[in-house]
JSON list of C-alpha atoms and ligand atoms in Angstrom, two decimals:
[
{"chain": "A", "resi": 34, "resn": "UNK", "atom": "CA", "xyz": [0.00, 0.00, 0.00]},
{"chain": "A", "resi": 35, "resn": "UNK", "atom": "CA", "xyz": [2.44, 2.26, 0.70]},
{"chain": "A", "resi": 36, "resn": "UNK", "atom": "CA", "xyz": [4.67, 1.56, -1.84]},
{"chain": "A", "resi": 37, "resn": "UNK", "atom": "CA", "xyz": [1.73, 2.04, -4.25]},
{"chain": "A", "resi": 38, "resn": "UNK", "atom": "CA", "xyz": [1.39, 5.40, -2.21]},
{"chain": "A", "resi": 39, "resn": "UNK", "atom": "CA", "xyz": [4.63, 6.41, -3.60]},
{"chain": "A", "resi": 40, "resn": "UNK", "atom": "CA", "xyz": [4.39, 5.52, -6.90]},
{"chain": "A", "resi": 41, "resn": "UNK", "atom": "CA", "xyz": [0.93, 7.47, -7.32]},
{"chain": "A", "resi": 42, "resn": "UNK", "atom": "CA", "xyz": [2.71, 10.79, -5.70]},
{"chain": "A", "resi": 43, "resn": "UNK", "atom": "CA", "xyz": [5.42, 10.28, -8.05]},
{"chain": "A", "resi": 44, "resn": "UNK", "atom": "CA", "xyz": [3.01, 9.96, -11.74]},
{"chain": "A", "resi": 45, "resn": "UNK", "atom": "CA", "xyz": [1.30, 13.24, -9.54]},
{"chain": "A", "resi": 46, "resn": "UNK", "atom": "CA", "xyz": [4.15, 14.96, -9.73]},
{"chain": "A", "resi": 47, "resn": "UNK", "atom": "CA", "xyz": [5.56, 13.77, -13.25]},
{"chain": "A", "resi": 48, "resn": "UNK", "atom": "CA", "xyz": [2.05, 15.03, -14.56]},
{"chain": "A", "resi": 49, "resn": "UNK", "atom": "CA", "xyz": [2.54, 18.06, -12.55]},
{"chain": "A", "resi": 50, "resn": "UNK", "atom": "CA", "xyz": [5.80, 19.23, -14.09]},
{"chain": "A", "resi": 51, "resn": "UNK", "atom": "CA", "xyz": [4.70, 18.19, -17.42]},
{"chain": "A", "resi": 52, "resn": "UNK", "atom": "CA", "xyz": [1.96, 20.42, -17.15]},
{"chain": "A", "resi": 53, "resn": "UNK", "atom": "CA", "xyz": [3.54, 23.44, -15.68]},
{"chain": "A", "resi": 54, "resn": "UNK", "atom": "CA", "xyz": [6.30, 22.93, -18.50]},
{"chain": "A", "resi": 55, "resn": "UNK", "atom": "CA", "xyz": [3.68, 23.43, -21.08]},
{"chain": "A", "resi": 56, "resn": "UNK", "atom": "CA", "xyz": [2.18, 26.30, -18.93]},
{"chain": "A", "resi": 57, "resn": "UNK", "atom": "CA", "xyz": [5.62, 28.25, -19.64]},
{"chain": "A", "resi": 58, "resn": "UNK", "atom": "CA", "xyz": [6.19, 27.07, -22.86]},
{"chain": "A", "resi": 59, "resn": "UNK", "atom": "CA", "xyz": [2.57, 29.08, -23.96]},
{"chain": "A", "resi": 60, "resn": "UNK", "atom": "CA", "xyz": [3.37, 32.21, -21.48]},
{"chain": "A", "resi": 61, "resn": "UNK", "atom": "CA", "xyz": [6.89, 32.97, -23.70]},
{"chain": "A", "resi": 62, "resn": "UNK", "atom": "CA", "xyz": [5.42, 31.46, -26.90]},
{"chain": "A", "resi": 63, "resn": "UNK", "atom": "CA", "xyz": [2.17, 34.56, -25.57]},
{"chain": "A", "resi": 64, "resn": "UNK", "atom": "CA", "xyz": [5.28, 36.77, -24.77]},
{"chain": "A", "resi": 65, "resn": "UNK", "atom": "CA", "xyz": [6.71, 36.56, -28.29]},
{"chain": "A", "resi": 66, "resn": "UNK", "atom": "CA", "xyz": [3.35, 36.86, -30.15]},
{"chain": "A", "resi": 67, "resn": "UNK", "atom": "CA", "xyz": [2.65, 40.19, -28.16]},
{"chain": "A", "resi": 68, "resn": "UNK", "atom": "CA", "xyz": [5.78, 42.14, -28.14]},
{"chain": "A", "resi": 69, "resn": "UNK", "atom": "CA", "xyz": [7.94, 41.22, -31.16]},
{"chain": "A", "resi": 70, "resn": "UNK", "atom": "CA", "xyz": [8.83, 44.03, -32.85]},
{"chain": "A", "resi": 71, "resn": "UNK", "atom": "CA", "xyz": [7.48, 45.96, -29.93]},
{"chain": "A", "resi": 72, "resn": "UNK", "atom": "CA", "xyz": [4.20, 45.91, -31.06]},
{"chain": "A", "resi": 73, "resn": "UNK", "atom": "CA", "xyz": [3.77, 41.75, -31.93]},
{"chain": "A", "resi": 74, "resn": "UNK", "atom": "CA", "xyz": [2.86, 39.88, -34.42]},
{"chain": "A", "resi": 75, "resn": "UNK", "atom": "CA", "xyz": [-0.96, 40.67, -34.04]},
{"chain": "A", "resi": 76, "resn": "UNK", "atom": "CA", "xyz": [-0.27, 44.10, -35.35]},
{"chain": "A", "resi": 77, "resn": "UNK", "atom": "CA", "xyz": [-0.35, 42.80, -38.69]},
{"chain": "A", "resi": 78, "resn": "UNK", "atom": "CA", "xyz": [-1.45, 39.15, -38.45]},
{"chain": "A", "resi": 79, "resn": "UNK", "atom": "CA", "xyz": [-4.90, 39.61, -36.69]},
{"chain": "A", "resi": 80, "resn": "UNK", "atom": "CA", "xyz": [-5.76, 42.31, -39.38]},
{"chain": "A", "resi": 81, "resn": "UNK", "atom": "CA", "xyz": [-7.56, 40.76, -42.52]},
{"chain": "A", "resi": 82, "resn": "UNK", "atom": "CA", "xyz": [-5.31, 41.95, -45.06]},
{"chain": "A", "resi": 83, "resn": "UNK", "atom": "CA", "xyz": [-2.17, 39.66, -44.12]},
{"chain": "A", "resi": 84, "resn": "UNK", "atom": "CA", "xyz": [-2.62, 36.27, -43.74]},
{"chain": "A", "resi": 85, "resn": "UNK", "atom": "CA", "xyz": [-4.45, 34.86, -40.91]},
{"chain": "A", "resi": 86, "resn": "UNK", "atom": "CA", "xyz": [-1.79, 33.36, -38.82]},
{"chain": "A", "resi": 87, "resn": "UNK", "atom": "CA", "xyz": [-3.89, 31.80, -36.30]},
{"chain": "A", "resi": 88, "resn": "UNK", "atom": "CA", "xyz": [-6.61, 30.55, -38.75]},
{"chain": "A", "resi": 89, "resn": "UNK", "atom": "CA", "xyz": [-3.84, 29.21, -40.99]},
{"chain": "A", "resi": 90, "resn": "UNK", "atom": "CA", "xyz": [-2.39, 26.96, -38.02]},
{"chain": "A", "resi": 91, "resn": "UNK", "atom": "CA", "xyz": [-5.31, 26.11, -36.03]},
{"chain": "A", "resi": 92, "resn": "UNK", "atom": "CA", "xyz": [-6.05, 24.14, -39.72]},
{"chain": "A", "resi": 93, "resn": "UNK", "atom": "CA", "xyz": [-3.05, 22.59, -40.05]},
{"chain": "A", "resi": 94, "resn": "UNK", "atom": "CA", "xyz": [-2.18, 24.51, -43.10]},
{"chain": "A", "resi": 95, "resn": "UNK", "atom": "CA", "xyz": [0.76, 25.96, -42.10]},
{"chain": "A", "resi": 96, "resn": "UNK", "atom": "CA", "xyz": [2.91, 23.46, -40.81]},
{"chain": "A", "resi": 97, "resn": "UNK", "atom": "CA", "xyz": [5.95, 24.16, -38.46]},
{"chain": "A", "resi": 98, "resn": "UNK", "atom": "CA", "xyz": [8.76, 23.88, -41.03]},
{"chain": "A", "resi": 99, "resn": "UNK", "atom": "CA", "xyz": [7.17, 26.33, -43.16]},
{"chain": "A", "resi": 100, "resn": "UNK", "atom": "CA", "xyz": [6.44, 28.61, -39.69]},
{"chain": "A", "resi": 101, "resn": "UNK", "atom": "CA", "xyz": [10.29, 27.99, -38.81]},
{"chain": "A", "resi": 102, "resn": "UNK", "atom": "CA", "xyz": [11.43, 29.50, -42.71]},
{"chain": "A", "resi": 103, "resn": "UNK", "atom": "CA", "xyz": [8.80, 32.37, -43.00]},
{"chain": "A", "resi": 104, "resn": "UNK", "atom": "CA", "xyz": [10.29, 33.39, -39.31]},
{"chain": "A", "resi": 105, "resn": "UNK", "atom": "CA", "xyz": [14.02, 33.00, -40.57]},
{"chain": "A", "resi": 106, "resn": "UNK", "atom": "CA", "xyz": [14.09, 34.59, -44.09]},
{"chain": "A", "resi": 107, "resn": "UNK", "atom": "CA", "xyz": [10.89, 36.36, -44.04]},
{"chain": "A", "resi": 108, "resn": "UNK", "atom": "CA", "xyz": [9.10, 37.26, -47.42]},
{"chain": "A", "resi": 109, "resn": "UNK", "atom": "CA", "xyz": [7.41, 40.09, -48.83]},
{"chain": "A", "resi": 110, "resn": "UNK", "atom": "CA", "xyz": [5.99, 42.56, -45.92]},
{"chain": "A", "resi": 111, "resn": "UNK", "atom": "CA", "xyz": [6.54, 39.71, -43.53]},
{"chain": "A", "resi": 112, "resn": "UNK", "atom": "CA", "xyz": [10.51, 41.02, -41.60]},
{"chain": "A", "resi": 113, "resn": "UNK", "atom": "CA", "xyz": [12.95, 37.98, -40.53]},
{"chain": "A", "resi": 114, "resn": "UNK", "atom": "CA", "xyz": [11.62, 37.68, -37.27]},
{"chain": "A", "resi": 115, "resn": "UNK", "atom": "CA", "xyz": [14.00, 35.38, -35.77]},
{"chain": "A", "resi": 116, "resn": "UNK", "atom": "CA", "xyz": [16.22, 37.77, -34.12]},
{"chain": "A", "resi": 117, "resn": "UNK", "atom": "CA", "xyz": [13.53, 39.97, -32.78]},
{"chain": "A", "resi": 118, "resn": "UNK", "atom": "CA", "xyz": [12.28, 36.19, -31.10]},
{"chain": "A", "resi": 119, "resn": "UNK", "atom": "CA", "xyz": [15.79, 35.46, -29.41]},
{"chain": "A", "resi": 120, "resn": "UNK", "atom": "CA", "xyz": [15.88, 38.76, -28.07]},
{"chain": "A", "resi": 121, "resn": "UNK", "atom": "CA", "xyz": [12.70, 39.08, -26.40]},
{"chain": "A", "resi": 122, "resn": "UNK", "atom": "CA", "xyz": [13.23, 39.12, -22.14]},
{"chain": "A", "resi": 123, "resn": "UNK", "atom": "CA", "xyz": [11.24, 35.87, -21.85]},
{"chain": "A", "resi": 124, "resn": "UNK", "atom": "CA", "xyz": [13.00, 33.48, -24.46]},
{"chain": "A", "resi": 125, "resn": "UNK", "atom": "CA", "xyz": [16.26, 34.73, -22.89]},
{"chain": "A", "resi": 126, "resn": "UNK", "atom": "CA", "xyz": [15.45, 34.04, -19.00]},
{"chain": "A", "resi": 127, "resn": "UNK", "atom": "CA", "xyz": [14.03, 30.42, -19.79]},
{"chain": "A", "resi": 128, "resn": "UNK", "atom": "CA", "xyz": [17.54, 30.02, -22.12]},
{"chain": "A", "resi": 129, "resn": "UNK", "atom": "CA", "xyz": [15.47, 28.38, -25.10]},
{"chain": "A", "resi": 130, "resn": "UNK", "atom": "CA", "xyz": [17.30, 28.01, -28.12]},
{"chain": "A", "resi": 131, "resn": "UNK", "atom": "CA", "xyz": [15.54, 28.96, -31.54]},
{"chain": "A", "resi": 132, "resn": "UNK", "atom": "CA", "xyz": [13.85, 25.92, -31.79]},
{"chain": "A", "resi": 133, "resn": "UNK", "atom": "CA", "xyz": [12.22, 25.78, -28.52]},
{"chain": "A", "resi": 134, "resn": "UNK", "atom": "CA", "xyz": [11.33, 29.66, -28.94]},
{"chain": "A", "resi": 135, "resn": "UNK", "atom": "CA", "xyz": [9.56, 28.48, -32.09]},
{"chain": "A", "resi": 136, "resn": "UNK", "atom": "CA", "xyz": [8.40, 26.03, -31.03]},
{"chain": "A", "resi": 137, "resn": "UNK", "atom": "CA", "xyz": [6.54, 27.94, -28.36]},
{"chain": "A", "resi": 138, "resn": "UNK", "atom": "CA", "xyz": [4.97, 30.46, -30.35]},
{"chain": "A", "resi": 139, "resn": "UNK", "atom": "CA", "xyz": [3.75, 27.94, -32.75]},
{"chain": "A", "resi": 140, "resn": "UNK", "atom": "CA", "xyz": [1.46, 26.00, -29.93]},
{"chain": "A", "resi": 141, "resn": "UNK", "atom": "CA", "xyz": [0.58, 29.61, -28.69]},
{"chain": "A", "resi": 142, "resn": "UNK", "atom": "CA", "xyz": [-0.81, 30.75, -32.05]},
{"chain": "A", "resi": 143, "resn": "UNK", "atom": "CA", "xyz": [-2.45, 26.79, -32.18]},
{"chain": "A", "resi": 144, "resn": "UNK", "atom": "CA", "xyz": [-3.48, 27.39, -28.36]},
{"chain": "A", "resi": 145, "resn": "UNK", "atom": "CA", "xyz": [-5.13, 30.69, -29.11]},
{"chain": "B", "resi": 96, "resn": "HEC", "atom": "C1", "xyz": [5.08, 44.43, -40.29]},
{"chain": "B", "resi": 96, "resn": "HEC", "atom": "C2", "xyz": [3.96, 43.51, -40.31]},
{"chain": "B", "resi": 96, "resn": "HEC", "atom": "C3", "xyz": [4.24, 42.10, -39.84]},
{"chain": "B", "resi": 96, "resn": "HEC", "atom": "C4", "xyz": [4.68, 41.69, -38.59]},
{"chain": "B", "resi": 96, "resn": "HEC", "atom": "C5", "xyz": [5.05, 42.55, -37.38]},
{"chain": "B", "resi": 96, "resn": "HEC", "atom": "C6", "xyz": [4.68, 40.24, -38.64]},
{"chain": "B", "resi": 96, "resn": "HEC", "atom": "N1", "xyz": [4.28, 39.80, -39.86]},
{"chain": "B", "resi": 96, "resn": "HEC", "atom": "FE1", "xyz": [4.18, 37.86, -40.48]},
{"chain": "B", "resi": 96, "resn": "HEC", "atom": "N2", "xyz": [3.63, 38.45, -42.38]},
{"chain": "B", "resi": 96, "resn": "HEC", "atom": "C7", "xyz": [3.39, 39.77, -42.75]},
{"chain": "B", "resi": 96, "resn": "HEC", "atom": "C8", "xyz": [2.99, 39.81, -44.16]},
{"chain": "B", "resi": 96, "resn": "HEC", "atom": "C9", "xyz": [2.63, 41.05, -44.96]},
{"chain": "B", "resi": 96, "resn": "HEC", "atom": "C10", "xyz": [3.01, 38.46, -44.62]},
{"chain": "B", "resi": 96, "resn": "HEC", "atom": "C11", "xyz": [2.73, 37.94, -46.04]},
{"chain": "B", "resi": 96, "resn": "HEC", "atom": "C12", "xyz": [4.04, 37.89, -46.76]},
{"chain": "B", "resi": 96, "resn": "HEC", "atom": "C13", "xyz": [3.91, 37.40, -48.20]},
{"chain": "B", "resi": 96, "resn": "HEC", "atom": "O1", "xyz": [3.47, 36.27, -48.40]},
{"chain": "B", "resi": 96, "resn": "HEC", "atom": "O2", "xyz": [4.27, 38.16, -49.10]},
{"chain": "B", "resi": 96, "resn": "HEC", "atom": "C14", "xyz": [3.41, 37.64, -43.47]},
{"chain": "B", "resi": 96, "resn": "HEC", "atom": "C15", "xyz": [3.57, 36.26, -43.49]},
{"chain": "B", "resi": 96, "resn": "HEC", "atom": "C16", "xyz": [3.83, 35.49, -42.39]},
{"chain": "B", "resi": 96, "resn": "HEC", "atom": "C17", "xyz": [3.92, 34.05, -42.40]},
{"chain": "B", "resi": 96, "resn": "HEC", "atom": "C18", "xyz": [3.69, 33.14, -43.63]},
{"chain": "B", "resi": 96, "resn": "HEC", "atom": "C19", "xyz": [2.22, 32.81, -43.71]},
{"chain": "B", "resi": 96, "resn": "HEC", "atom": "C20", "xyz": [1.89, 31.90, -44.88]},
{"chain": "B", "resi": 96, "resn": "HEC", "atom": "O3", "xyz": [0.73, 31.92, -45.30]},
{"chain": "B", "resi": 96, "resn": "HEC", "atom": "O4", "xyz": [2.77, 31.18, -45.39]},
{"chain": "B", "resi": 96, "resn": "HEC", "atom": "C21", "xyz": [4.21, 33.64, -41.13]},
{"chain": "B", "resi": 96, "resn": "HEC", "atom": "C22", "xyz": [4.40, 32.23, -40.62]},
{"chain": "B", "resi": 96, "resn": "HEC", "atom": "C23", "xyz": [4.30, 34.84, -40.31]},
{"chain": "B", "resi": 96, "resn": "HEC", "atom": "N3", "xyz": [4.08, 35.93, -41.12]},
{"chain": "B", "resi": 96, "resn": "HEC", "atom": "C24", "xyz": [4.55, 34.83, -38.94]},
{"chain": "B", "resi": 96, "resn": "HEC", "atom": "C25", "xyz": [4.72, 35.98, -38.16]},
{"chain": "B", "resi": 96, "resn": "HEC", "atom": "C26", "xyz": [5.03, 35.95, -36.76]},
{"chain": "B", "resi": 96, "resn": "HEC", "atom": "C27", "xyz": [5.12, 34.70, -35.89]},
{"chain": "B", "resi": 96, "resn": "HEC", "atom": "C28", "xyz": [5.20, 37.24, -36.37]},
{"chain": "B", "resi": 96, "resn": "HEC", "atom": "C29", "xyz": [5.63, 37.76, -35.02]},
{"chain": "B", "resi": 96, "resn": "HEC", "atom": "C30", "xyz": [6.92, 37.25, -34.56]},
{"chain": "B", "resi": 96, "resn": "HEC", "atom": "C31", "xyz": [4.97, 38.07, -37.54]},
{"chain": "B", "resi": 96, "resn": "HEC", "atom": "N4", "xyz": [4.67, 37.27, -38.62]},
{"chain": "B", "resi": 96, "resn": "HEC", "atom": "C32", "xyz": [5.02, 39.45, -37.56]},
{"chain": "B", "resi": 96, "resn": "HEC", "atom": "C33", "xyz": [3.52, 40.89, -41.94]},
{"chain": "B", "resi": 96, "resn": "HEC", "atom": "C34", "xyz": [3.99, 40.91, -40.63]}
]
Protein backbone atom coordinates (compact mmCIF):
# COMPACT_ATOMS: atom_id res chain seq x y z
CA UNK A 1 0.00 0.00 0.00
CA UNK A 2 2.44 2.26 0.70
CA UNK A 3 4.67 1.56 -1.84
CA UNK A 4 1.73 2.04 -4.25
CA UNK A 5 1.39 5.40 -2.21
CA UNK A 6 4.63 6.41 -3.60
CA UNK A 7 4.39 5.52 -6.90
CA UNK A 8 0.93 7.47 -7.32
CA UNK A 9 2.71 10.79 -5.70
CA UNK A 10 5.42 10.28 -8.05
CA UNK A 11 3.01 9.96 -11.74
CA UNK A 12 1.30 13.24 -9.54
CA UNK A 13 4.15 14.96 -9.73
CA UNK A 14 5.56 13.77 -13.25
CA UNK A 15 2.05 15.03 -14.56
CA UNK A 16 2.54 18.06 -12.55
CA UNK A 17 5.80 19.23 -14.09
CA UNK A 18 4.70 18.19 -17.42
CA UNK A 19 1.96 20.42 -17.15
CA UNK A 20 3.54 23.44 -15.68
CA UNK A 21 6.30 22.93 -18.50
CA UNK A 22 3.68 23.43 -21.08
CA UNK A 23 2.18 26.30 -18.93
CA UNK A 24 5.62 28.25 -19.64
CA UNK A 25 6.19 27.07 -22.86
CA UNK A 26 2.57 29.08 -23.96
CA UNK A 27 3.37 32.21 -21.48
CA UNK A 28 6.89 32.97 -23.70
CA UNK A 29 5.42 31.46 -26.90
CA UNK A 30 2.17 34.56 -25.57
CA UNK A 31 5.28 36.77 -24.77
CA UNK A 32 6.71 36.56 -28.29
CA UNK A 33 3.35 36.86 -30.15
CA UNK A 34 2.65 40.19 -28.16
CA UNK A 35 5.78 42.14 -28.14
CA UNK A 36 7.94 41.22 -31.16
CA UNK A 37 8.83 44.03 -32.85
CA UNK A 38 7.48 45.96 -29.93
CA UNK A 39 4.20 45.91 -31.06
CA UNK A 40 3.77 41.75 -31.93
CA UNK A 41 2.86 39.88 -34.42
CA UNK A 42 -0.96 40.67 -34.04
CA UNK A 43 -0.27 44.10 -35.35
CA UNK A 44 -0.35 42.80 -38.69
CA UNK A 45 -1.45 39.15 -38.45
CA UNK A 46 -4.90 39.61 -36.69
CA UNK A 47 -5.76 42.31 -39.38
CA UNK A 48 -7.56 40.76 -42.52
CA UNK A 49 -5.31 41.95 -45.06
CA UNK A 50 -2.17 39.66 -44.12
CA UNK A 51 -2.62 36.27 -43.74
CA UNK A 52 -4.45 34.86 -40.91
CA UNK A 53 -1.79 33.36 -38.82
CA UNK A 54 -3.89 31.80 -36.30
CA UNK A 55 -6.61 30.55 -38.75
CA UNK A 56 -3.84 29.21 -40.99
CA UNK A 57 -2.39 26.96 -38.02
CA UNK A 58 -5.31 26.11 -36.03
CA UNK A 59 -6.05 24.14 -39.72
CA UNK A 60 -3.05 22.59 -40.05
CA UNK A 61 -2.18 24.51 -43.10
CA UNK A 62 0.76 25.96 -42.10
CA UNK A 63 2.91 23.46 -40.81
CA UNK A 64 5.95 24.16 -38.46
CA UNK A 65 8.76 23.88 -41.03
CA UNK A 66 7.17 26.33 -43.16
CA UNK A 67 6.44 28.61 -39.69
CA UNK A 68 10.29 27.99 -38.81
CA UNK A 69 11.43 29.50 -42.71
CA UNK A 70 8.80 32.37 -43.00
CA UNK A 71 10.29 33.39 -39.31
CA UNK A 72 14.02 33.00 -40.57
CA UNK A 73 14.09 34.59 -44.09
CA UNK A 74 10.89 36.36 -44.04
CA UNK A 75 9.10 37.26 -47.42
CA UNK A 76 7.41 40.09 -48.83
CA UNK A 77 5.99 42.56 -45.92
CA UNK A 78 6.54 39.71 -43.53
CA UNK A 79 10.51 41.02 -41.60
CA UNK A 80 12.95 37.98 -40.53
CA UNK A 81 11.62 37.68 -37.27
CA UNK A 82 14.00 35.38 -35.77
CA UNK A 83 16.22 37.77 -34.12
CA UNK A 84 13.53 39.97 -32.78
CA UNK A 85 12.28 36.19 -31.10
CA UNK A 86 15.79 35.46 -29.41
CA UNK A 87 15.88 38.76 -28.07
CA UNK A 88 12.70 39.08 -26.40
CA UNK A 89 13.23 39.12 -22.14
CA UNK A 90 11.24 35.87 -21.85
CA UNK A 91 13.00 33.48 -24.46
CA UNK A 92 16.26 34.73 -22.89
CA UNK A 93 15.45 34.04 -19.00
CA UNK A 94 14.03 30.42 -19.79
CA UNK A 95 17.54 30.02 -22.12
CA UNK A 96 15.47 28.38 -25.10
CA UNK A 97 17.30 28.01 -28.12
CA UNK A 98 15.54 28.96 -31.54
CA UNK A 99 13.85 25.92 -31.79
CA UNK A 100 12.22 25.78 -28.52
CA UNK A 101 11.33 29.66 -28.94
CA UNK A 102 9.56 28.48 -32.09
CA UNK A 103 8.40 26.03 -31.03
CA UNK A 104 6.54 27.94 -28.36
CA UNK A 105 4.97 30.46 -30.35
CA UNK A 106 3.75 27.94 -32.75
CA UNK A 107 1.46 26.00 -29.93
CA UNK A 108 0.58 29.61 -28.69
CA UNK A 109 -0.81 30.75 -32.05
CA UNK A 110 -2.45 26.79 -32.18
CA UNK A 111 -3.48 27.39 -28.36
CA UNK A 112 -5.13 30.69 -29.11
C1 LIG B 1 5.08 44.43 -40.29
C2 LIG B 1 3.96 43.51 -40.31
C3 LIG B 1 4.24 42.10 -39.84
C4 LIG B 1 4.68 41.69 -38.59
C5 LIG B 1 5.05 42.55 -37.38
C6 LIG B 1 4.68 40.24 -38.64
N1 LIG B 1 4.28 39.80 -39.86
FE1 LIG B 1 4.18 37.86 -40.48
N2 LIG B 1 3.63 38.45 -42.38
C7 LIG B 1 3.39 39.77 -42.75
C8 LIG B 1 2.99 39.81 -44.16
C9 LIG B 1 2.63 41.05 -44.96
C10 LIG B 1 3.01 38.46 -44.62
C11 LIG B 1 2.73 37.94 -46.04
C12 LIG B 1 4.04 37.89 -46.76
C13 LIG B 1 3.91 37.40 -48.20
O1 LIG B 1 3.47 36.27 -48.40
O2 LIG B 1 4.27 38.16 -49.10
C14 LIG B 1 3.41 37.64 -43.47
C15 LIG B 1 3.57 36.26 -43.49
C16 LIG B 1 3.83 35.49 -42.39
C17 LIG B 1 3.92 34.05 -42.40
C18 LIG B 1 3.69 33.14 -43.63
C19 LIG B 1 2.22 32.81 -43.71
C20 LIG B 1 1.89 31.90 -44.88
O3 LIG B 1 0.73 31.92 -45.30
O4 LIG B 1 2.77 31.18 -45.39
C21 LIG B 1 4.21 33.64 -41.13
C22 LIG B 1 4.40 32.23 -40.62
C23 LIG B 1 4.30 34.84 -40.31
N3 LIG B 1 4.08 35.93 -41.12
C24 LIG B 1 4.55 34.83 -38.94
C25 LIG B 1 4.72 35.98 -38.16
C26 LIG B 1 5.03 35.95 -36.76
C27 LIG B 1 5.12 34.70 -35.89
C28 LIG B 1 5.20 37.24 -36.37
C29 LIG B 1 5.63 37.76 -35.02
C30 LIG B 1 6.92 37.25 -34.56
C31 LIG B 1 4.97 38.07 -37.54
N4 LIG B 1 4.67 37.27 -38.62
C32 LIG B 1 5.02 39.45 -37.56
C33 LIG B 1 3.52 40.89 -41.94
C34 LIG B 1 3.99 40.91 -40.63
Amino acid sequence: MKKSLGTLAGIVLIALSGSALADEQLEIGKKIYERAFGRGCGTCHDIASNPQLTELVKAGQLDRAKFEQVLKEGRGGMPKAIEEIMKNKAVEKAGYGEDQAVDALYEYIKSK
